[in-house]
Short mmCIF file of the C-alpha atoms (twelve columns), coordinates in Angstrom:
data_MODEL
# 
_entry.id   MODEL 
# 
loop_
_atom_site.group_PDB 
_atom_site.id 
_atom_site.type_symbol 
_atom_site.label_atom_id 
_atom_site.label_alt_id 
_atom_site.label_comp_id 
_atom_site.label_asym_id 
_atom_site.label_seq_id 
_atom_site.Cartn_x 
_atom_site.Cartn_y 
_atom_site.Cartn_z 
_atom_site.pdbx_PDB_model_num 
ATOM 1   C CA . ASP A 1   100.498 105.521 32.114 1 
ATOM 2   C CA . PHE A 2   101.123 108.080 35.160 1 
ATOM 3   C CA . SER A 3   104.442 109.314 33.990 1 
ATOM 4   C CA . LYS A 4   103.050 110.717 30.811 1 
ATOM 5   C CA . LYS A 5   100.192 112.343 32.591 1 
ATOM 6   C CA . ALA A 6   102.486 114.070 34.928 1 
ATOM 7   C CA . LYS A 7   104.488 115.744 32.197 1 
ATOM 8   C CA . GLU A 8   101.199 117.477 31.196 1 
ATOM 9   C CA . VAL A 9   100.443 118.869 34.444 1 
ATOM 10  C CA . ASN A 10  101.139 122.780 34.979 1 
ATOM 11  C CA . PHE A 11  102.991 123.036 38.301 1 
ATOM 12  C CA . THR A 12  104.430 126.155 40.059 1 
ATOM 13  C CA . ALA A 13  106.247 125.943 43.390 1 
ATOM 14  C CA . VAL A 14  108.445 128.009 45.333 1 
ATOM 15  C CA . LYS A 15  111.600 126.970 47.057 1 
ATOM 16  C CA . ILE A 16  113.210 129.011 49.755 1 
ATOM 17  C CA . GLY A 17  116.759 128.190 50.430 1 
ATOM 18  C CA . SER A 18  119.598 126.343 48.358 1 
ATOM 19  C CA . PHE A 19  118.933 123.114 46.453 1 
ATOM 20  C CA . ARG A 20  122.866 122.939 46.427 1 
ATOM 21  C CA . HIS A 21  123.911 119.975 48.723 1 
ATOM 22  C CA . ALA A 22  120.280 119.370 49.715 1 
ATOM 23  C CA . ASP A 23  120.878 115.530 50.269 1 
ATOM 24  C CA . GLN A 24  123.845 116.612 52.837 1 
ATOM 25  C CA . GLU A 25  121.611 118.996 54.533 1 
ATOM 26  C CA . CYS A 26  119.149 116.459 55.527 1 
ATOM 27  C CA . LYS A 27  121.934 114.315 57.012 1 
ATOM 28  C CA . LYS A 28  122.950 117.430 59.436 1 
ATOM 29  C CA . SER A 29  122.579 117.412 63.187 1 
ATOM 30  C CA . PRO A 30  119.736 119.359 64.733 1 
ATOM 31  C CA . THR A 31  120.025 122.971 64.996 1 
ATOM 32  C CA . ILE A 32  122.662 124.209 67.682 1 
ATOM 33  C CA . ARG A 33  120.937 126.432 69.957 1 
ATOM 34  C CA . SER A 34  122.587 128.764 72.363 1 
ATOM 35  C CA . ASN A 35  121.343 129.654 76.124 1 
ATOM 36  C CA . SER A 36  121.873 133.326 75.392 1 
ATOM 37  C CA . GLU A 37  119.274 135.824 74.079 1 
ATOM 38  C CA . LEU A 38  119.630 138.861 71.848 1 
ATOM 39  C CA . ILE A 39  118.112 141.706 73.827 1 
ATOM 40  C CA . PHE A 40  116.415 144.478 71.933 1 
ATOM 41  C CA . ASN A 41  116.241 147.489 74.356 1 
ATOM 42  C CA . CYS A 42  113.483 149.891 73.019 1 
ATOM 43  C CA . ASN A 43  113.896 153.617 74.024 1 
ATOM 44  C CA . MET A 44  110.909 155.629 73.099 1 
ATOM 45  C CA . GLU A 45  110.752 159.253 72.138 1 
ATOM 46  C CA . LEU A 46  107.325 160.875 71.597 1 
ATOM 47  C CA . ASP A 47  107.099 163.875 69.420 1 
ATOM 48  C CA . ASN A 48  103.873 165.546 70.540 1 
ATOM 49  C CA . ARG A 49  104.143 168.303 67.976 1 
ATOM 50  C CA . ASN A 50  104.212 166.042 65.048 1 
ATOM 51  C CA . LEU A 51  102.497 163.071 66.746 1 
ATOM 52  C CA . LEU A 52  105.401 160.743 66.126 1 
ATOM 53  C CA . LEU A 53  106.561 157.941 68.246 1 
ATOM 54  C CA . LYS A 54  109.973 156.911 67.590 1 
ATOM 55  C CA . LEU A 55  111.288 153.376 69.065 1 
ATOM 56  C CA . ASN A 56  114.991 153.479 69.025 1 
ATOM 57  C CA . ILE A 57  116.465 150.033 69.205 1 
ATOM 58  C CA . SER A 58  119.659 149.034 70.716 1 
ATOM 59  C CA . ALA A 59  121.263 145.815 72.058 1 
ATOM 60  C CA . PRO A 60  123.597 145.331 74.618 1 
ATOM 61  C CA . ASP A 61  124.776 142.033 73.499 1 
ATOM 62  C CA . PHE A 62  124.984 142.212 69.719 1 
ATOM 63  C CA . ASN A 63  128.223 140.398 69.328 1 
ATOM 64  C CA . SER A 64  129.003 138.904 66.073 1 
ATOM 65  C CA . ILE A 65  125.399 138.478 64.946 1 
ATOM 66  C CA . GLU A 66  125.077 137.495 61.355 1 
ATOM 67  C CA . ALA A 67  121.255 137.310 61.038 1 
ATOM 68  C CA . PHE A 68  117.906 137.985 62.605 1 
ATOM 69  C CA . GLN A 69  114.416 137.791 61.857 1 
ATOM 70  C CA . THR A 70  111.295 139.094 64.132 1 
ATOM 71  C CA . GLY A 71  108.031 140.325 63.675 1 
ATOM 72  C CA . TRP A 72  106.716 143.493 65.459 1 
ATOM 73  C CA . LYS A 73  103.137 143.755 66.488 1 
ATOM 74  C CA . PHE A 74  101.564 147.015 67.451 1 
ATOM 75  C CA . ASP A 75  98.149  148.591 68.337 1 
ATOM 76  C CA . GLU A 76  96.834  149.969 65.220 1 
ATOM 77  C CA . SER A 77  94.076  151.833 67.434 1 
ATOM 78  C CA . VAL A 78  96.920  153.894 68.966 1 
ATOM 79  C CA . MET A 79  99.228  153.959 66.057 1 
ATOM 80  C CA . GLN A 80  100.121 153.153 62.527 1 
ATOM 81  C CA . TYR A 81  103.624 152.433 60.984 1 
ATOM 82  C CA . PHE A 82  105.340 155.206 59.413 1 
ATOM 83  C CA . GLY A 83  108.684 154.141 58.589 1 
ATOM 84  C CA . TRP A 84  112.177 153.587 60.051 1 
ATOM 85  C CA . GLU A 85  115.219 155.488 60.474 1 
ATOM 86  C CA . ALA A 86  118.974 153.959 60.036 1 
ATOM 87  C CA . GLY A 87  121.294 153.570 62.985 1 
ATOM 88  C CA . LYS A 88  124.773 151.698 63.010 1 
ATOM 89  C CA . LEU A 89  122.890 148.564 61.665 1 
ATOM 90  C CA . PRO A 90  123.130 148.546 57.722 1 
ATOM 91  C CA . LEU A 91  119.331 148.454 56.740 1 
ATOM 92  C CA . GLN A 92  117.332 149.234 53.653 1 
ATOM 93  C CA . ASP A 93  113.531 149.167 52.823 1 
ATOM 94  C CA . SER A 94  113.657 145.476 51.713 1 
ATOM 95  C CA . ASN A 95  114.675 144.418 55.364 1 
ATOM 96  C CA . PHE A 96  110.974 145.090 56.303 1 
ATOM 97  C CA . GLY A 97  107.868 143.165 55.486 1 
ATOM 98  C CA . LEU A 98  105.025 145.516 55.154 1 
ATOM 99  C CA . SER A 99  102.210 143.293 53.742 1 
ATOM 100 C CA . GLN A 100 100.422 143.388 57.036 1 
ATOM 101 C CA . LYS A 101 101.013 146.764 58.443 1 
ATOM 102 C CA . LYS A 102 97.317  147.666 58.145 1 
ATOM 103 C CA . ASN A 103 96.772  144.752 60.475 1 
ATOM 104 C CA . GLY A 104 99.274  146.201 62.872 1 
ATOM 105 C CA . ARG A 105 102.113 143.998 62.115 1 
ATOM 106 C CA . ILE A 106 105.430 144.146 60.244 1 
ATOM 107 C CA . THR A 107 108.233 141.757 59.782 1 
ATOM 108 C CA . GLN A 108 111.996 142.210 59.677 1 
ATOM 109 C CA . LEU A 109 114.880 140.214 58.372 1 
ATOM 110 C CA . TRP A 110 118.510 141.351 58.389 1 
ATOM 111 C CA . LEU A 111 121.629 139.465 57.563 1 
ATOM 112 C CA . ASP A 112 125.588 140.177 57.217 1 
ATOM 113 C CA . GLU A 113 127.760 137.034 56.392 1 
ATOM 114 C CA . GLU A 114 130.586 138.792 58.246 1 
ATOM 115 C CA . GLY A 115 128.772 138.950 61.410 1 
ATOM 116 C CA . LEU A 116 128.681 142.565 63.314 1 
ATOM 117 C CA . THR A 117 129.166 143.620 66.633 1 
ATOM 118 C CA . TYR A 118 127.930 146.870 68.307 1 
ATOM 119 C CA . SER A 119 128.111 148.344 71.940 1 
ATOM 120 C CA . SER A 120 125.220 148.493 74.133 1 
ATOM 121 C CA . ASN A 121 124.991 152.430 73.398 1 
ATOM 122 C CA . ASP A 122 124.634 152.057 69.603 1 
ATOM 123 C CA . LYS A 123 121.319 152.875 67.980 1 
ATOM 124 C CA . LEU A 124 120.835 150.302 65.825 1 
ATOM 125 C CA . PHE A 125 117.710 151.366 64.063 1 
ATOM 126 C CA . THR A 126 114.583 153.257 64.925 1 
ATOM 127 C CA . LEU A 127 111.055 152.340 64.101 1 
ATOM 128 C CA . ILE A 128 108.657 155.194 63.502 1 
ATOM 129 C CA . PHE A 129 104.988 155.334 64.123 1 
ATOM 130 C CA . LYS A 130 102.387 157.925 63.558 1 
ATOM 131 C CA . VAL A 131 100.217 158.462 66.713 1 
ATOM 132 C CA . ARG A 132 96.431  158.092 66.105 1 
ATOM 133 C CA . ASN A 133 95.173  158.375 69.566 1 
ATOM 134 C CA . LEU A 134 97.570  160.493 71.708 1 
ATOM 135 C CA . GLN A 135 95.446  160.284 74.912 1 
ATOM 136 C CA . ARG A 136 95.486  156.709 74.921 1 
ATOM 137 C CA . LEU A 137 99.143  156.218 74.197 1 
ATOM 138 C CA . GLU A 138 100.022 158.687 77.113 1 
ATOM 139 C CA . LYS A 139 97.712  156.755 79.488 1 
ATOM 140 C CA . LEU A 140 99.673  153.645 78.238 1 
ATOM 141 C CA . LEU A 141 103.168 155.199 78.743 1 
ATOM 142 C CA . LYS A 142 102.306 156.620 82.147 1 
ATOM 143 C CA . GLY A 143 101.174 152.958 83.264 1 
ATOM 144 C CA . ASN A 144 104.327 151.339 81.732 1 
ATOM 145 C CA . ASP A 145 102.103 149.319 79.681 1 
ATOM 146 C CA . TYR A 146 104.302 149.071 76.661 1 
ATOM 147 C CA . SER A 147 103.554 145.640 75.533 1 
ATOM 148 C CA . SER A 148 99.895  146.660 75.029 1 
ATOM 149 C CA . PHE A 149 100.904 148.791 71.888 1 
ATOM 150 C CA . ILE A 150 104.510 147.320 71.040 1 
ATOM 151 C CA . GLU A 151 105.868 143.786 71.187 1 
ATOM 152 C CA . LEU A 152 107.651 141.176 69.262 1 
ATOM 153 C CA . ASP A 153 105.390 139.066 67.370 1 
ATOM 154 C CA . GLU A 154 105.851 135.407 66.061 1 
ATOM 155 C CA . SER A 155 102.564 135.268 64.066 1 
ATOM 156 C CA . ILE A 156 104.130 135.509 60.707 1 
ATOM 157 C CA . THR A 157 108.028 134.693 61.549 1 
ATOM 158 C CA . SER A 158 109.720 133.354 64.444 1 
ATOM 159 C CA . SER A 159 112.077 135.728 66.313 1 
ATOM 160 C CA . LYS A 160 115.428 134.452 66.337 1 
ATOM 161 C CA . ALA A 161 119.224 135.356 65.581 1 
ATOM 162 C CA . TYR A 162 122.328 133.769 64.662 1 
ATOM 163 C CA . ASN A 163 125.573 134.208 65.645 1 
ATOM 164 C CA . ARG A 164 129.019 133.962 63.740 1 
ATOM 165 C CA . ASN A 165 129.103 130.207 65.056 1 
ATOM 166 C CA . ILE A 166 125.527 129.551 63.604 1 
ATOM 167 C CA . GLU A 167 124.003 129.041 66.750 1 
ATOM 168 C CA . GLU A 168 120.422 130.032 67.304 1 
ATOM 169 C CA . ILE A 169 119.646 132.829 69.566 1 
ATOM 170 C CA . GLY A 170 116.182 133.704 71.048 1 
ATOM 171 C CA . ILE A 171 115.105 137.598 70.801 1 
ATOM 172 C CA . VAL A 172 113.648 139.493 73.569 1 
ATOM 173 C CA . LEU A 173 112.373 142.944 73.533 1 
ATOM 174 C CA . ASN A 174 113.011 145.256 76.970 1 
ATOM 175 C CA . HIS A 175 111.165 148.476 76.855 1 
ATOM 176 C CA . ARG A 176 113.122 151.361 78.764 1 
# 
């Protein structure tokens, strides 16, 4: 009797999301996607004395954003993740996934059910890295070869944001 045996099986599962109204969720229309992009401007500050590289992140079009998720990929031979500093965006340690930082990857997830808006000059947050190879980093900076040591990464989680209208928005990194 299959139903009897099934009751004896140990089973562990993880459901991410809500079970409420799951039957209605399946009947919904496909995701609404916007043609706009959330552009993260990355302004770099190199502290040669302390060997720290600060990546100040702002966004010229952070309008009514309720959530975003992204991954950050960095060259571990050049730098290692050191931490973050708050800007205008309310963040906490739990907004960052660090299980792969030794492999040059961190993830970030942020949400606010009200949807927040910031001006293009507002620093949202800062990622901080300890420089391991200053000579190589300076060479990359002089050559404007930023993507070879820091870029958005979708190997762990896709990079996307959602606005107050629940439209899906792509995320782009712009080095300045």
